[in-house]
Coordinates of C-alpha atoms and ligand atoms in Angstrom, one line a residue:
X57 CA 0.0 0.0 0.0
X58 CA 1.5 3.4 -0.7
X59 CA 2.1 5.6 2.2
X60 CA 0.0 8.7 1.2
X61 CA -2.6 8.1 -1.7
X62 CA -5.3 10.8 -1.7
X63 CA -8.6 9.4 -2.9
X64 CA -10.5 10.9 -6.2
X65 CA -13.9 10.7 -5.8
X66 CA -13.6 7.6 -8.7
X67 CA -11.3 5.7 -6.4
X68 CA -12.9 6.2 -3.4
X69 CA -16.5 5.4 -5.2
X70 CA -14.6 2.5 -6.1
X71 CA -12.7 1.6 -2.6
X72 CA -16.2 1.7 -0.7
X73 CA -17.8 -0.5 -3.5
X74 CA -15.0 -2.9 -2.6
X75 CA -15.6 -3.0 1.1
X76 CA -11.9 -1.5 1.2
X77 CA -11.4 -0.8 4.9
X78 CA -9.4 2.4 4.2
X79 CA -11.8 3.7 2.1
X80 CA -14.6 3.2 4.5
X81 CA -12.9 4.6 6.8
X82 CA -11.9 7.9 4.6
X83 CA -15.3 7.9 3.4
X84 CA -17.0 8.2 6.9
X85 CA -14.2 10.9 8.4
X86 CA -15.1 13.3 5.0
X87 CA -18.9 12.6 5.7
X88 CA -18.3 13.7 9.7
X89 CA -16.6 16.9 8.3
X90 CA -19.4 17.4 5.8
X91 CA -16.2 17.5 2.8
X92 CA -17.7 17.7 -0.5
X93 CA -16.1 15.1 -1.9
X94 CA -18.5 12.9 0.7
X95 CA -21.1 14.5 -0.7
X96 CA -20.0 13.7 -4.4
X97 CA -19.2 9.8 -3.4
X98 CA -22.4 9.1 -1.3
X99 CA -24.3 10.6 -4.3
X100 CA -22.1 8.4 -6.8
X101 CA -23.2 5.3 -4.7
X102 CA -26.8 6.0 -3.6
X103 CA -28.4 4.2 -6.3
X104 CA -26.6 0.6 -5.0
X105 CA -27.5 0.8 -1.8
X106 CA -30.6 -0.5 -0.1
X107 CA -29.7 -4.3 0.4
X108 CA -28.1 -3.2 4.0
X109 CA -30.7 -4.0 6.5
X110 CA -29.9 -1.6 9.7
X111 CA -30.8 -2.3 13.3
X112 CA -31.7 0.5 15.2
X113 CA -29.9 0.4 19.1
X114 CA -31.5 2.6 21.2
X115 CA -32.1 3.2 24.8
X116 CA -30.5 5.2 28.2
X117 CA -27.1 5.5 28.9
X118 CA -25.5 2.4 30.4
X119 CA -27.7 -0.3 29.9
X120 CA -25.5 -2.2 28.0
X121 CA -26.4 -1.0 24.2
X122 CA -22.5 -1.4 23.0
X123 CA -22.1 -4.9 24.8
X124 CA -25.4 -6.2 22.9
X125 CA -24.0 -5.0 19.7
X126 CA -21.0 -6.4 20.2
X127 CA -22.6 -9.6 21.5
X128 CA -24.9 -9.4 18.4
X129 CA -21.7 -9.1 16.0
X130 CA -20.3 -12.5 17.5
X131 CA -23.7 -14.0 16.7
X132 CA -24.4 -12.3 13.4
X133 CA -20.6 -13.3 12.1
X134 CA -21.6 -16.7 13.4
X135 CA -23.6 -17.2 10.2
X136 CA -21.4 -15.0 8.1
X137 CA -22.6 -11.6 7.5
X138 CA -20.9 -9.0 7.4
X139 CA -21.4 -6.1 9.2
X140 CA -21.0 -2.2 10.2
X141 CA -21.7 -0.6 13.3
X142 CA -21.9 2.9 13.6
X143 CA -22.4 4.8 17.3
X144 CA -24.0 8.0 17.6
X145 CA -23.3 10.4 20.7
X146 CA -25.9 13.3 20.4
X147 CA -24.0 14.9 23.6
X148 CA -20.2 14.1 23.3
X149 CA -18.6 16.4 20.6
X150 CA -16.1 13.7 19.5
X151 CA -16.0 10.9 17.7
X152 CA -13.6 7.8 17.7
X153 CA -10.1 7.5 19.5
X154 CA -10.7 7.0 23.1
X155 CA -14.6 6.7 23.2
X156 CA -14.3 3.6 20.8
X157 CA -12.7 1.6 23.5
X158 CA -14.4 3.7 26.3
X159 CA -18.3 3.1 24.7
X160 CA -18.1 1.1 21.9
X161 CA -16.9 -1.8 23.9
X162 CA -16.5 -4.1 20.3
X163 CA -13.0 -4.6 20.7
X164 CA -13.0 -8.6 20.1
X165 CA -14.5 -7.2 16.5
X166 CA -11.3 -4.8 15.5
X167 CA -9.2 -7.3 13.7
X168 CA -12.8 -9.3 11.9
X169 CA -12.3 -7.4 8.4
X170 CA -15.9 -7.9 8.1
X171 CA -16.8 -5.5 10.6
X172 CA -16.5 -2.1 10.2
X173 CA -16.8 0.1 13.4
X174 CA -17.2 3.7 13.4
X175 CA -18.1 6.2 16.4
X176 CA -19.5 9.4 15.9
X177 CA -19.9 12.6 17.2
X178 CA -22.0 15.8 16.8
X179 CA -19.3 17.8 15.3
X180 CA -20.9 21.2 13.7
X181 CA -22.9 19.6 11.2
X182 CA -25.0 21.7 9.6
X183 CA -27.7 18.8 9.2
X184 CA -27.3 17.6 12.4
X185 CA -26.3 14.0 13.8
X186 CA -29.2 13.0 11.9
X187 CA -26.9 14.2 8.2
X188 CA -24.0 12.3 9.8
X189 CA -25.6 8.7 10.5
X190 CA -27.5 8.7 7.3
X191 CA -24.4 9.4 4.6
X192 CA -22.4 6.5 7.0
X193 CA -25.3 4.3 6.9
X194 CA -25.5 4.4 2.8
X195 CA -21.7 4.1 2.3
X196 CA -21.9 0.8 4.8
X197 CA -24.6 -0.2 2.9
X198 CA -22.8 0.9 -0.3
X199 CA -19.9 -1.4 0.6
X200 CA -22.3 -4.4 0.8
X201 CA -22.7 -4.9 5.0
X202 CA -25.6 -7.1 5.2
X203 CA -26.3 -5.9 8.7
X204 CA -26.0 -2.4 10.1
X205 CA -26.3 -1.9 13.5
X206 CA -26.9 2.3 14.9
X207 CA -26.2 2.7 18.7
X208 CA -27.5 5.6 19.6
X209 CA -28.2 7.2 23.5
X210 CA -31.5 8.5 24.6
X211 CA -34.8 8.1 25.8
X212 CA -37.1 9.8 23.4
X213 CA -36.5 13.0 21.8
X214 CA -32.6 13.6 20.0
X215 CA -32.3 10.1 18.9
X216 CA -34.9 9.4 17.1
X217 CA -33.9 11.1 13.9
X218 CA -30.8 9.4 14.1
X219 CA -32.8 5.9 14.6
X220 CA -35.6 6.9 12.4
X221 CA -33.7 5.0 9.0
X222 CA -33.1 1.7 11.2
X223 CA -35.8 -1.1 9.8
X224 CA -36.2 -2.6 13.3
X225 CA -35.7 -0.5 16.6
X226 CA -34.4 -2.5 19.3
X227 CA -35.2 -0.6 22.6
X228 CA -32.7 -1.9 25.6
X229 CA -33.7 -0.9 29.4
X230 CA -32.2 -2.4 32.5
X231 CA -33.9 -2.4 36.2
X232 CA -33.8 0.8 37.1
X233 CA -35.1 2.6 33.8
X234 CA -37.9 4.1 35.1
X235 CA -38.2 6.7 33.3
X236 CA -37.8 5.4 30.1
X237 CA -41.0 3.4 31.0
X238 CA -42.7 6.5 32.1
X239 CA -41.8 8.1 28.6
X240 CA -42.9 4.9 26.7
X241 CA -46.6 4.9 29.0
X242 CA -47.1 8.5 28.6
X243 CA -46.4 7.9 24.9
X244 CA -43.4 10.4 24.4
X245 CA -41.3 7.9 23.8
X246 CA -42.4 6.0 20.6
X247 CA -42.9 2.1 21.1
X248 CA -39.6 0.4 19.4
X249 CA -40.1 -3.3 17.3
X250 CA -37.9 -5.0 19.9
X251 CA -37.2 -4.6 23.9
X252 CA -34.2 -6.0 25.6
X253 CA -34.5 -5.8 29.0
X254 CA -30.5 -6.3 29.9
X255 CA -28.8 -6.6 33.1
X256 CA -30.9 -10.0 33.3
X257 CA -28.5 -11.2 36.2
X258 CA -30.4 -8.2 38.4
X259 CA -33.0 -9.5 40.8
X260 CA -35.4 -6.4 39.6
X261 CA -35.5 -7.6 35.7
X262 CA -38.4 -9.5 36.0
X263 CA -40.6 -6.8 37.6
X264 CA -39.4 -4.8 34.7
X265 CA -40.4 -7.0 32.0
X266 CA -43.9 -7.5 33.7
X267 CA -44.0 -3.5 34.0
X268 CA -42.9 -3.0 30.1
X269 CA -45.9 -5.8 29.4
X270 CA -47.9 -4.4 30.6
X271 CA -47.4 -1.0 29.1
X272 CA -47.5 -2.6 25.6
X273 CA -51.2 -4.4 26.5
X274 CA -52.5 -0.9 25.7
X275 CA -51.3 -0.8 22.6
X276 CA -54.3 -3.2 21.0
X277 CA -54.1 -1.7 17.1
X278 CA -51.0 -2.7 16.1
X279 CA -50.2 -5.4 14.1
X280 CA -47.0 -5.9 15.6
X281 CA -46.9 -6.8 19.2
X282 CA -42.6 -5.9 20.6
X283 CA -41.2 -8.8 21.9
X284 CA -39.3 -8.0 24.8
X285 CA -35.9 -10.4 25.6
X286 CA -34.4 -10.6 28.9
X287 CA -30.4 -10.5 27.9
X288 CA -27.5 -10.3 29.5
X289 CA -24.6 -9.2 27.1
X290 CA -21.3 -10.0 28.9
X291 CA -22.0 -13.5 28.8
X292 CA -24.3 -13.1 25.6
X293 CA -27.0 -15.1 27.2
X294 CA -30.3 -15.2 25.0
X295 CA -28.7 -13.0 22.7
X296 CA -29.2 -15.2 20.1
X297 CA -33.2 -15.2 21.3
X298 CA -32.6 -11.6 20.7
X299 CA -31.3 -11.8 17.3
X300 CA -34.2 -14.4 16.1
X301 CA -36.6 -11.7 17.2
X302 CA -34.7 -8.8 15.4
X303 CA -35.4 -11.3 12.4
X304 CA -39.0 -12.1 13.3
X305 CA -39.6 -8.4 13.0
X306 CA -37.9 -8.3 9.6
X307 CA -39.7 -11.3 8.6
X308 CA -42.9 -9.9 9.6
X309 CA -42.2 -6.1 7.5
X310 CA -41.4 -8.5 4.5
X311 CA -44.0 -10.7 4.4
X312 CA -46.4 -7.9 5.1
X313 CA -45.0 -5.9 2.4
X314 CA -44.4 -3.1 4.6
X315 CA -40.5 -2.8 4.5
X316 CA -40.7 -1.3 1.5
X317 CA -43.3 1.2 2.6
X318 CA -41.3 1.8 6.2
X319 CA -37.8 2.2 4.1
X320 CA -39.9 5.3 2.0
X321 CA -41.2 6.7 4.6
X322 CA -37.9 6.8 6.6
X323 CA -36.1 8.1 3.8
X324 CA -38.7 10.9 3.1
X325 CA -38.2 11.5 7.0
X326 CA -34.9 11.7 7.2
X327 CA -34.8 14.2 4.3
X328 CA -36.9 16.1 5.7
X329 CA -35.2 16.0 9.0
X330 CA -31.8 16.8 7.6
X331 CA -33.3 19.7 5.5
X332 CA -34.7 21.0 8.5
X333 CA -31.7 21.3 10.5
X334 CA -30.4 23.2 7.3
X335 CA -32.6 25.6 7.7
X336 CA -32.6 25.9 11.1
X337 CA -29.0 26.5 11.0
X338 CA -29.3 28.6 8.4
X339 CA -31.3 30.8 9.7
X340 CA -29.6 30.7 13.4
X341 CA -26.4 31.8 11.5
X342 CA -28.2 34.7 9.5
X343 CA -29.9 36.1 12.6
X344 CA -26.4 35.9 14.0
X345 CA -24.6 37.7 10.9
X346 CA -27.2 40.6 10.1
X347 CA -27.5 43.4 12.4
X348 CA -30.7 44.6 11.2
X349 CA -32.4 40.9 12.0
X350 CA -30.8 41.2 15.4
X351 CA -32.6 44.9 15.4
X352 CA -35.9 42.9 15.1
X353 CA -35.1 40.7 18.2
X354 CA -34.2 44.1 20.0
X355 CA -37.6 45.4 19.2
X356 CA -40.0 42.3 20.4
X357 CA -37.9 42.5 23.6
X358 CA -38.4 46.0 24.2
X359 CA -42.4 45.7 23.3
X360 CA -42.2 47.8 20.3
X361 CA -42.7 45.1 17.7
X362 CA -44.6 41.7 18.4
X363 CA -43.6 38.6 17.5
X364 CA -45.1 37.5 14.5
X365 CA -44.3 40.3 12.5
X366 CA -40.5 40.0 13.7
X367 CA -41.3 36.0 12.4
X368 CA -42.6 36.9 9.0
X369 CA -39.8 39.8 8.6
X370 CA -37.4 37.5 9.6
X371 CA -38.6 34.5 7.0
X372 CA -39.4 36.9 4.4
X373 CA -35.3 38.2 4.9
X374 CA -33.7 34.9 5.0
X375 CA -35.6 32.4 3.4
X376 CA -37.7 34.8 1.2
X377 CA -40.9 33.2 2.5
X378 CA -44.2 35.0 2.9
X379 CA -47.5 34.0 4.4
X380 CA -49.9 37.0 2.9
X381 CA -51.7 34.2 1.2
X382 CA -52.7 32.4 4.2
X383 CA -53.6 36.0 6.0
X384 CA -55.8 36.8 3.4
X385 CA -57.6 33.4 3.6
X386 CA -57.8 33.9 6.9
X387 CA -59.1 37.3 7.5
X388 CA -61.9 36.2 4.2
X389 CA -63.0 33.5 6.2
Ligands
GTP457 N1 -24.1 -7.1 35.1 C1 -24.2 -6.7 33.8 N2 -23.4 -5.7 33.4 C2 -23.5 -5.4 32.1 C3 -24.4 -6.1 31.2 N3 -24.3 -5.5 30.0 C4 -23.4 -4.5 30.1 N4 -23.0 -4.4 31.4 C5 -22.0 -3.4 31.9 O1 -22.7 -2.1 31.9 C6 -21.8 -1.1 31.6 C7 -22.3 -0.3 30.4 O2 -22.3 -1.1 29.2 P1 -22.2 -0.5 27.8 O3 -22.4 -1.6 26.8 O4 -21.1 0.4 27.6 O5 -23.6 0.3 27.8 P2 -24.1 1.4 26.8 O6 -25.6 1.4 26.9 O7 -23.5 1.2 25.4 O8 -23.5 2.7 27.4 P3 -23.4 4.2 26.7 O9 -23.1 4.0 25.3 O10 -22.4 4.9 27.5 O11 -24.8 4.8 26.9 C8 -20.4 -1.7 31.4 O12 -19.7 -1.6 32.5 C9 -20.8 -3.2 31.1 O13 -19.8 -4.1 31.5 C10 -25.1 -7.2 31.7 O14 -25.9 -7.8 31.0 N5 -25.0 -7.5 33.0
MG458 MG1 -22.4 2.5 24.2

């Protein structure tokens, strides 16, 4: 291998296409930075990608989400897939060095060269986290991962963009995540495809699995009732009960015919998502930049101009927007 060999956006097209290791890897550091060229390749490769299926990690911090995936490599590998992991930090600004030994905990996976491991952080992305995991998720998918797996921390609000292109959610708890069940009963937090209640070895678990049950009884529309897995990932006990159920779900979006219809409305979604963020940053960064905007803001505060017209001069300014129409409908009405 030569010591420095800069990619072209040909060769690194080509590189990810391969599965090249070094590519990925380039690849995913110029998507984090939002380089063009990132922009260029994922838009080269885009129309080869979609045989990926990703897997959605989700849940509070500490229960064990990086030692399931890790668990859940072992097993996938076990029947030969190959796979990409990619981590998501909404509240740590960096990405990869020490946290991939630190959170990621998939060091038994570093020298499998099917497995491709990536952290990330939120590092001034214009399109937010949500931008970030959905460019690395089409170049793994790109490089032909059968599996992807997204580990992302939360319990209900900044993750979900980042979880929302994952076919099947897996939601982990341990005893002790209360509030996560609160969120899921007062319906804040949406219900995932999957529950892994981990930390199994913990005499509370089994309250919590009757107390997540019991939650999910309410829930009498859906088609899809969650299964929920008591795991425990250091000793990868019934993670392969886990795994069968992750497939149960995708069995059950195929044979339904609703993958297809799930994978348009996530990519619609994140689109949206991502554009939004634009423009929200956008904007944040032109109020910032224009003294005559930040005028407007002065005004509201000192009562002299109310809010909505500050809104609609501020819209009308930076994104040349106007809502006359819908005044005038109103006021005819
Ligand atoms: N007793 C027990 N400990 C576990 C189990 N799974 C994980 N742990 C421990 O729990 C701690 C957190 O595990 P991680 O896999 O890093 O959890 P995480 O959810 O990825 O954590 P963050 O990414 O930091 O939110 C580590 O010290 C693990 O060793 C389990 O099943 N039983
Ligand atoms: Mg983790």
């Amino acid at each position: 291998m030569a010591a420095r060999r800069d990619f072209t956006r040909e060769s690194l097209a080509a590189g990810v296409r391969a599965g090249d290791r070094r590519a990925l890897a380039r690849a995913i550091t110029l998507v984090e930075n939002s380089e063009p060229l990132a922009y260029d390749v994922v838009r080269d490769l885009y129309p080869e990608t979609g045989s990926a299926y990703a897997v959605g990690i989700t849940g509070p911090p500490g229960v064990g989400k990086s030692s399931l995936i890790s668990a859940l490599v072992r097993h996938v590998r076990e029947q030969d897939r190959s796979v990409g992991v990619i981590s998501v930090d909404p509240s740590s600004p960096f990405s990869k060095g020490a946290l991939l030994g630190d959170r990621i905990r998939l060091t038994d996976h570093f020298l499998d060269p099917e497995v491709f491991i990536r952290s990330m952080g939120t590092r001034g992305h214009l399109g937010g986290l949500a931008e970030a995991t959905l460019q690395a998720m089409l170049v793994l998918d790109a490089a032909g991962k059968d599996i992807v797996f997204l580990e992302t921390v939360g319990a209900g609000q900044g993750e979900v963009e980042v979880i929302a292109i994952a076919d099947t959610v897996v939601l982990v708890l341990m005893p002790g995540s209360g509030d996560s069940i609160q969120a899921l009963k007062a319906g804040i937090m949406e219900i995932p495809d999957v529950i892994a209640i981990n930390k199994m070895d913990h005499p509370a678990a089994k309250t919590m699995v009757n107390e997540v049950r019991s939650i999910l009884t309410l829930d009498k529309e859906s088609a899809w009732r969650p299964p929920i897995v008591l795991t425990e990932a250091m000793r990868g006990e019934n993670v392969d009960t886990l795994w069968e159920k992750i497939e149960a779900h995708r069995a059950f979006l195929e044979s339904e015919g609703l993958l297809e219809q799930r994978r348009r409305e996530n990519l619609a979604g994140e689109v949206f998502a991502v554009a939004s963020a634009r423009a929200k940053a956008h904007l944040e960064r032109a109020v910032a930049d224009d003294p005559e905007l930040r005028r407007l803001l002065d005004e509201v505060q000192r009562r002299e101009l109310d809010p909505l017209t500050a809104v609609r001069e501020i819209l009308g300014r930076v994104f040349k927007l106007s809502d006359d129409g819908d005044n005038d409908t109103a006021r005819t009405e």
